[in-house]
Coordinates of C-alpha atoms and ligand atoms in Angstrom, one line a residue:
M1 CA 52.0 11.4 1.1
T2 CA 49.9 14.2 2.6
L3 CA 46.3 13.1 3.2
P4 CA 43.2 15.2 3.8
D5 CA 42.4 15.3 7.6
F6 CA 39.3 13.2 7.1
V7 CA 41.4 10.2 5.9
Q8 CA 42.6 7.8 8.5
R9 CA 45.3 5.1 8.2
D10 CA 44.9 1.5 9.4
A11 CA 41.3 1.9 10.5
P12 CA 39.5 -1.1 12.0
L13 CA 36.4 -2.3 10.1
T14 CA 35.1 -4.9 12.5
A15 CA 32.4 -2.6 13.9
L16 CA 31.5 -1.5 10.4
N17 CA 30.4 -4.9 9.0
T18 CA 27.3 -6.5 10.6
F19 CA 29.0 -10.0 10.5
G20 CA 31.6 -8.5 12.8
L21 CA 34.5 -9.9 10.8
P22 CA 37.9 -8.5 11.6
A23 CA 39.7 -6.4 9.0
Q24 CA 41.6 -3.2 8.7
A25 CA 41.4 -0.6 6.0
A26 CA 44.8 0.7 4.9
L27 CA 43.1 4.1 4.3
F28 CA 39.6 5.0 5.5
A29 CA 37.4 8.0 5.0
V30 CA 33.8 8.8 6.0
I31 CA 32.1 10.7 3.2
E32 CA 29.5 13.2 4.3
T33 CA 29.5 15.4 1.2
P34 CA 30.2 14.9 -2.5
A35 CA 32.8 17.7 -2.0
Q36 CA 34.9 15.4 0.1
L37 CA 34.9 12.9 -2.7
A38 CA 36.0 15.6 -5.2
T39 CA 38.9 16.4 -2.8
L40 CA 40.0 12.7 -2.9
I41 CA 39.6 12.4 -6.6
A42 CA 42.0 15.3 -7.1
L43 CA 44.8 13.5 -5.2
P44 CA 47.6 12.2 -7.4
E45 CA 47.4 8.8 -5.7
W46 CA 43.7 8.4 -6.2
S47 CA 43.8 6.4 -9.4
E48 CA 46.3 3.9 -7.9
W49 CA 44.2 3.1 -4.8
P50 CA 41.9 0.0 -4.9
R51 CA 38.6 1.1 -3.4
L52 CA 35.9 -0.4 -1.3
I53 CA 32.6 1.4 -0.8
L54 CA 30.8 0.7 2.5
G55 CA 27.2 1.5 3.4
G56 CA 25.9 -0.1 6.5
G57 CA 28.2 -3.1 5.9
S58 CA 25.2 -5.5 6.2
N59 CA 25.7 -7.3 2.9
L60 CA 29.5 -7.7 3.1
I61 CA 31.9 -10.5 3.9
L62 CA 35.4 -9.2 4.6
T63 CA 38.0 -11.9 4.0
G64 CA 41.0 -9.9 5.1
D65 CA 42.6 -6.4 5.4
V66 CA 41.5 -4.0 2.7
A67 CA 44.2 -2.4 0.6
G68 CA 43.8 1.1 -0.8
L69 CA 40.9 3.3 0.3
T70 CA 37.7 2.3 2.0
L71 CA 34.9 4.9 1.8
Q72 CA 32.0 4.8 4.2
V73 CA 29.1 6.8 2.8
R74 CA 27.2 8.9 5.3
I75 CA 25.6 11.5 3.0
L76 CA 22.4 12.4 4.8
G77 CA 19.1 14.2 3.9
R78 CA 15.6 13.3 3.0
E79 CA 12.9 15.4 1.3
L80 CA 9.8 15.4 -0.9
I81 CA 11.0 16.8 -4.2
A82 CA 8.0 16.5 -6.4
E83 CA 4.4 15.2 -6.5
D84 CA 2.0 14.4 -9.3
S85 CA -1.4 12.7 -9.4
D86 CA 0.1 9.2 -9.2
A87 CA 3.0 9.4 -6.8
W88 CA 5.2 11.3 -4.3
Q89 CA 8.8 11.6 -5.3
V90 CA 11.1 11.3 -2.3
R91 CA 14.8 11.8 -2.3
A92 CA 17.2 10.4 0.3
G93 CA 20.9 10.7 0.9
A94 CA 22.8 7.4 0.3
G95 CA 24.0 7.3 3.9
E96 CA 20.5 7.5 5.5
N97 CA 19.7 4.4 7.5
W98 CA 17.2 2.3 5.4
H99 CA 14.7 1.5 8.2
G100 CA 14.8 5.0 9.6
F101 CA 14.0 6.3 6.1
V102 CA 11.1 3.8 5.7
Q103 CA 9.6 4.9 9.0
W104 CA 9.9 8.5 8.1
T105 CA 8.0 8.0 4.8
L106 CA 5.2 6.3 6.7
E107 CA 5.1 9.1 9.3
C108 CA 4.8 11.6 6.4
G109 CA 1.9 9.6 5.0
W110 CA 3.7 8.2 1.9
P111 CA 3.1 4.5 1.7
G112 CA 4.9 2.0 -0.5
L113 CA 8.1 0.9 1.3
E114 CA 6.4 -0.8 4.3
N115 CA 7.2 -4.4 3.2
L116 CA 10.8 -3.5 3.3
A117 CA 10.8 -2.3 6.9
L118 CA 13.6 -3.4 9.2
I119 CA 16.0 -4.4 6.5
P120 CA 19.5 -3.5 7.8
G121 CA 21.8 -1.2 5.8
T122 CA 21.6 2.2 4.1
V123 CA 19.5 3.9 1.4
G124 CA 22.4 3.9 -1.0
A125 CA 23.0 0.1 -0.7
A126 CA 19.3 -0.7 -1.3
P127 CA 19.5 -0.5 -5.1
V128 CA 22.9 -2.2 -5.3
Q129 CA 21.4 -5.6 -4.3
N130 CA 17.8 -4.6 -5.1
I131 CA 16.7 -5.4 -1.6
G132 CA 13.4 -7.3 -1.4
A133 CA 11.1 -8.9 1.1
Y134 CA 7.5 -10.1 1.5
G135 CA 6.6 -9.7 -2.1
L136 CA 8.3 -6.4 -2.9
E137 CA 11.6 -5.4 -4.4
V138 CA 13.0 -1.8 -4.1
A139 CA 13.2 -1.7 -7.9
E140 CA 9.4 -1.4 -7.9
R141 CA 9.5 1.9 -5.9
F142 CA 12.6 3.2 -7.5
D143 CA 12.7 6.3 -9.8
R144 CA 16.4 7.1 -10.2
L145 CA 19.6 7.5 -8.4
E146 CA 22.5 10.0 -8.4
A147 CA 26.0 8.8 -8.4
M148 CA 29.5 10.1 -8.8
N149 CA 31.8 8.6 -11.4
L150 CA 34.9 7.9 -9.3
A151 CA 37.3 8.1 -12.2
T152 CA 36.2 11.6 -13.3
G153 CA 34.2 13.2 -10.4
E154 CA 31.3 13.7 -12.8
M155 CA 27.8 13.4 -11.2
L156 CA 25.3 11.4 -13.2
T157 CA 21.8 9.9 -13.0
F158 CA 20.9 6.3 -13.4
D159 CA 17.3 5.6 -14.2
R160 CA 15.7 2.2 -13.6
A161 CA 16.8 0.7 -16.9
A162 CA 20.4 1.9 -16.4
C163 CA 20.4 0.1 -13.0
R164 CA 19.6 -3.3 -14.7
F165 CA 17.8 -4.6 -11.7
G166 CA 17.4 -8.3 -11.2
Y167 CA 16.7 -10.6 -8.3
R168 CA 19.1 -9.3 -5.5
D169 CA 21.1 -7.8 -8.4
S170 CA 21.9 -4.6 -10.3
V171 CA 24.7 -3.2 -12.5
F172 CA 26.4 -2.0 -9.2
K173 CA 27.2 -5.6 -8.4
H174 CA 28.9 -6.1 -11.8
E175 CA 30.5 -3.7 -14.3
A176 CA 29.7 -0.6 -12.2
A177 CA 30.9 -2.1 -9.0
Q178 CA 33.3 0.3 -7.1
R179 CA 33.3 2.6 -10.2
Y180 CA 30.4 4.8 -9.1
L181 CA 29.5 6.0 -5.6
I182 CA 25.8 6.4 -5.1
T183 CA 25.1 9.7 -3.4
A184 CA 21.2 9.8 -3.3
V185 CA 18.2 7.7 -4.3
I186 CA 14.9 9.0 -5.6
F187 CA 11.8 6.9 -4.9
R188 CA 8.3 7.0 -6.4
L189 CA 5.7 6.2 -3.7
P190 CA 2.3 5.4 -5.0
K191 CA -0.8 7.5 -4.2
R192 CA -3.1 4.6 -5.1
W193 CA -1.7 2.2 -2.6
Q194 CA -2.8 -1.3 -1.9
P195 CA -1.3 -3.5 0.8
L196 CA 0.8 -6.4 -0.5
T197 CA -0.5 -9.3 1.4
D198 CA 0.3 -12.4 -0.7
Y199 CA 2.8 -13.7 1.8
A200 CA 1.4 -16.5 4.0
E201 CA 3.1 -15.4 7.2
V202 CA 2.0 -11.8 6.7
V203 CA -1.6 -13.0 6.2
R204 CA -1.4 -15.1 9.4
E205 CA 0.0 -12.2 11.4
L206 CA -2.7 -9.8 10.2
A207 CA -5.4 -12.3 11.1
A208 CA -3.8 -12.8 14.6
R209 CA -4.1 -9.0 15.1
R210 CA -7.7 -9.0 13.7
I211 CA -6.7 -6.5 11.0
V212 CA -8.9 -6.7 7.9
H213 CA -8.0 -3.5 6.1
P214 CA -4.4 -2.8 7.0
T215 CA -2.9 0.7 6.7
A216 CA 0.7 1.0 5.5
Q217 CA 1.8 1.4 9.2
D218 CA -0.1 -1.8 10.1
M219 CA 1.8 -3.6 7.3
A220 CA 5.1 -2.2 8.6
D221 CA 4.3 -3.4 12.2
V222 CA 3.4 -6.8 10.9
I223 CA 6.5 -7.1 8.7
I224 CA 8.7 -6.0 11.7
A225 CA 7.1 -8.7 13.9
V226 CA 7.5 -11.5 11.2
R227 CA 11.1 -10.5 10.5
S228 CA 12.1 -10.3 14.1
R229 CA 10.8 -13.8 14.8
K230 CA 12.9 -15.4 12.0
L231 CA 15.9 -13.2 11.3
P232 CA 18.7 -12.5 13.8
D233 CA 19.2 -8.9 14.8
P234 CA 22.7 -8.0 13.6
T235 CA 23.3 -5.8 16.6
Q236 CA 22.9 -9.0 18.8
I237 CA 24.3 -11.8 16.5
G238 CA 26.7 -11.1 13.6
N239 CA 25.2 -11.9 10.3
A240 CA 24.6 -10.6 6.7
G241 CA 21.0 -11.6 6.2
S242 CA 20.3 -14.3 3.6
F243 CA 23.7 -15.8 2.7
F244 CA 22.6 -17.4 -0.6
K245 CA 20.2 -16.3 -3.3
N246 CA 17.2 -18.5 -3.9
P247 CA 18.2 -20.6 -6.9
V248 CA 16.3 -20.3 -10.1
I249 CA 16.1 -23.5 -12.2
A250 CA 14.6 -24.6 -15.6
A251 CA 11.1 -26.1 -15.5
A252 CA 12.3 -29.5 -16.7
A253 CA 14.9 -29.8 -13.9
F254 CA 12.2 -28.7 -11.4
V255 CA 9.8 -31.5 -12.6
R256 CA 12.5 -34.1 -11.9
L257 CA 13.2 -32.7 -8.4
A258 CA 9.6 -32.4 -7.5
A259 CA 9.0 -36.1 -8.3
R260 CA 11.7 -37.0 -5.7
Y261 CA 11.0 -34.3 -3.1
P262 CA 7.2 -33.8 -3.0
D263 CA 7.4 -31.1 -0.2
L264 CA 9.9 -28.9 -2.1
P265 CA 8.6 -25.3 -2.0
Y266 CA 8.7 -23.6 -5.4
Y267 CA 7.8 -20.2 -6.9
P268 CA 7.1 -20.1 -10.7
Q269 CA 8.7 -17.1 -12.3
P270 CA 7.1 -15.0 -15.1
D271 CA 9.7 -16.4 -17.6
G272 CA 8.7 -20.0 -17.0
T273 CA 11.7 -20.8 -14.7
I274 CA 11.2 -21.9 -11.1
K275 CA 12.7 -20.3 -8.0
L276 CA 13.4 -22.7 -5.1
A277 CA 13.8 -21.9 -1.4
A278 CA 17.5 -22.2 -0.6
G279 CA 16.6 -22.3 3.1
W280 CA 14.6 -25.4 2.6
L281 CA 17.3 -27.1 0.6
I282 CA 19.9 -26.3 3.3
E283 CA 17.6 -27.5 6.1
Y284 CA 16.9 -30.7 4.2
C285 CA 20.7 -31.3 4.1
G286 CA 20.7 -31.2 7.9
W287 CA 22.6 -27.9 8.3
K288 CA 20.0 -25.9 10.3
G289 CA 21.4 -25.0 13.7
K290 CA 24.8 -26.6 12.9
S291 CA 28.2 -24.9 13.1
L292 CA 31.5 -25.3 11.5
G293 CA 34.1 -23.7 13.7
P294 CA 32.9 -20.2 14.8
V295 CA 30.2 -19.8 12.1
G296 CA 26.8 -21.3 12.4
V297 CA 23.6 -21.8 10.4
Y298 CA 20.9 -19.8 12.2
E299 CA 18.4 -22.1 14.0
R300 CA 15.3 -20.3 12.9
Q301 CA 16.2 -19.6 9.2
A302 CA 18.8 -21.9 7.5
L303 CA 19.5 -19.2 4.8
V304 CA 21.3 -17.1 7.4
L305 CA 24.8 -17.7 8.6
V306 CA 25.8 -16.3 11.9
N307 CA 29.0 -15.4 13.8
R308 CA 29.1 -17.5 16.9
G309 CA 32.1 -15.5 18.1
Q310 CA 35.5 -14.5 16.8
A311 CA 34.7 -15.7 13.2
R312 CA 37.0 -14.6 10.4
G313 CA 36.0 -14.3 6.7
A314 CA 37.7 -17.6 5.8
D315 CA 35.6 -19.4 8.4
V316 CA 32.5 -18.0 6.8
L317 CA 33.5 -19.0 3.4
R318 CA 34.5 -22.5 4.6
L319 CA 31.0 -23.1 6.0
A320 CA 29.4 -21.6 2.8
Q321 CA 31.4 -24.0 0.7
A322 CA 30.5 -27.0 2.8
I323 CA 26.8 -26.1 2.4
R324 CA 27.1 -25.5 -1.3
E325 CA 28.7 -29.0 -1.7
S326 CA 25.9 -30.7 0.3
V327 CA 23.2 -29.0 -1.7
R328 CA 24.8 -29.8 -5.0
A329 CA 25.3 -33.4 -4.0
E330 CA 21.7 -33.9 -2.8
F331 CA 19.8 -31.7 -5.4
G332 CA 22.2 -31.0 -8.2
V333 CA 21.5 -27.3 -7.6
D334 CA 24.2 -24.6 -7.3
L335 CA 23.8 -22.0 -4.6
E336 CA 25.1 -18.5 -5.4
L337 CA 26.4 -16.2 -2.6
E338 CA 24.2 -13.2 -1.9
P339 CA 26.5 -10.8 0.0
I340 CA 29.5 -9.1 -1.6
V341 CA 32.8 -10.8 -0.8
A342 CA 35.7 -8.4 -0.4
Ligands
LIG1 N1 12.5 -22.7 4.7 C1 12.8 -23.8 5.3 N2 13.8 -23.8 6.2 C2 14.4 -22.7 6.5 C3 14.1 -21.5 5.9 C4 13.1 -21.5 4.9 O1 12.2 -24.9 5.0 O2 15.3 -22.8 7.4 C5 11.3 -22.6 3.7 C6 10.1 -21.9 4.3 O3 9.3 -22.8 5.0 C7 9.5 -21.4 3.1 C8 10.6 -21.1 2.1 O4 11.7 -21.9 2.6 O5 8.7 -22.4 2.5 C9 11.0 -19.7 2.0 O6 11.4 -19.2 3.3 P1 11.2 -17.7 3.8 O7 9.8 -17.3 3.6 O8 11.7 -17.6 5.1 O9 12.0 -16.8 2.8 P2 13.4 -17.0 2.1 O10 13.2 -17.4 0.6 O11 14.3 -18.0 2.9 C10 13.6 -14.6 1.2 C11 14.6 -13.5 1.1 C12 14.7 -12.7 2.5 C13 13.3 -12.2 2.7 C14 12.3 -13.3 2.8 C15 10.9 -12.8 2.9 C16 16.3 -14.1 -0.4 C17 17.7 -14.6 -0.6 N3 15.9 -14.0 0.8 O12 14.0 -15.6 2.1 O13 15.6 -11.7 2.3 O14 13.3 -11.5 4.0 O15 12.3 -14.0 1.5 O16 10.4 -12.2 1.8 O17 15.6 -13.9 -1.4 C18 17.9 -11.1 2.5 O18 17.9 -11.0 1.3 O19 18.9 -10.8 3.2 C19 16.7 -11.5 3.1 C20 16.6 -11.7 4.5

């Protein structure tokens, strides 16, 4: 089989996933332009290869070597493409680093993404799991995205409805997974901007800095400080951010739990369900700071699992399973994994 020169065989993926899990891709290509994708799609073997699409590898648990073709998206570029009385429309290549993009929008004077500062990963991965933090989800600033259908090579646009955003969720985690490759994302950044300051820790940090009327840049600085205190830097300690979603339960089930656990944090949802704090449930079960083999529960945020050295995907899943069983036994609540397992 003759491969294009940008396709490598047996490529190590350890440095390309932030948990630092060892794995090899049978075939690996860095995609810098949609034209490279078109070249691959034209290959006779293309339709037989299983595919894995990588962005920053920050929301991924690799459980072993990856068969077929792994594509790392590094399509760059960022520009203002339109402006109306309500918003700036900004387009970014899927391979742009998310935090770098957020900082650039703020430098340009376009607010709106500051609460999502310092989230690891790429622009193209942001809508896949609808990244969110400190009272904001990317869906709220999203206009549309451009993607290539990997079966046909056709370029298409997904608007907000087509993405079917949910809490840490979108169509790209379900039926569209690995079938489309996101090449660019277009955001709508509001001209009538208000800081989102409903999060207690953010309010405390603003007060400590004696900031009464924060600018978008002040908000970003505060968010960066709060995040850095609680979440491990993936360049220092391997991790994939929150390992579980915060579980959402029915109101009746919540009433029973709240009677037994008066300190249980809870967040009522617009549809009447109640979101619980998985980190609190895990800490209550005694896991915070504990390890099982080479994988640990981060000592400052129990929702984050960390690589204590030489961990493999199976070690990560073993600890995740032990935590799920404890939480189910204590609270009767099922925790769902947040990262993509491949
Ligand atoms: N808590 C504990 N012990 C812990 C961790 C949390 O008791 O070890 C309690 C906290 O005291 C608080 C509540 O749980 O009452 C919520 O904790 P926190 O504010 O730290 O947020 P989270 O619900 O644990 C979510 C997101 C984070 C995001 C933060 C801030 C998910 C799965 N995680 O965490 O997102 O940064 O809120 O908005 O929704 C990510 O998705 O990777 C991520 C880091």
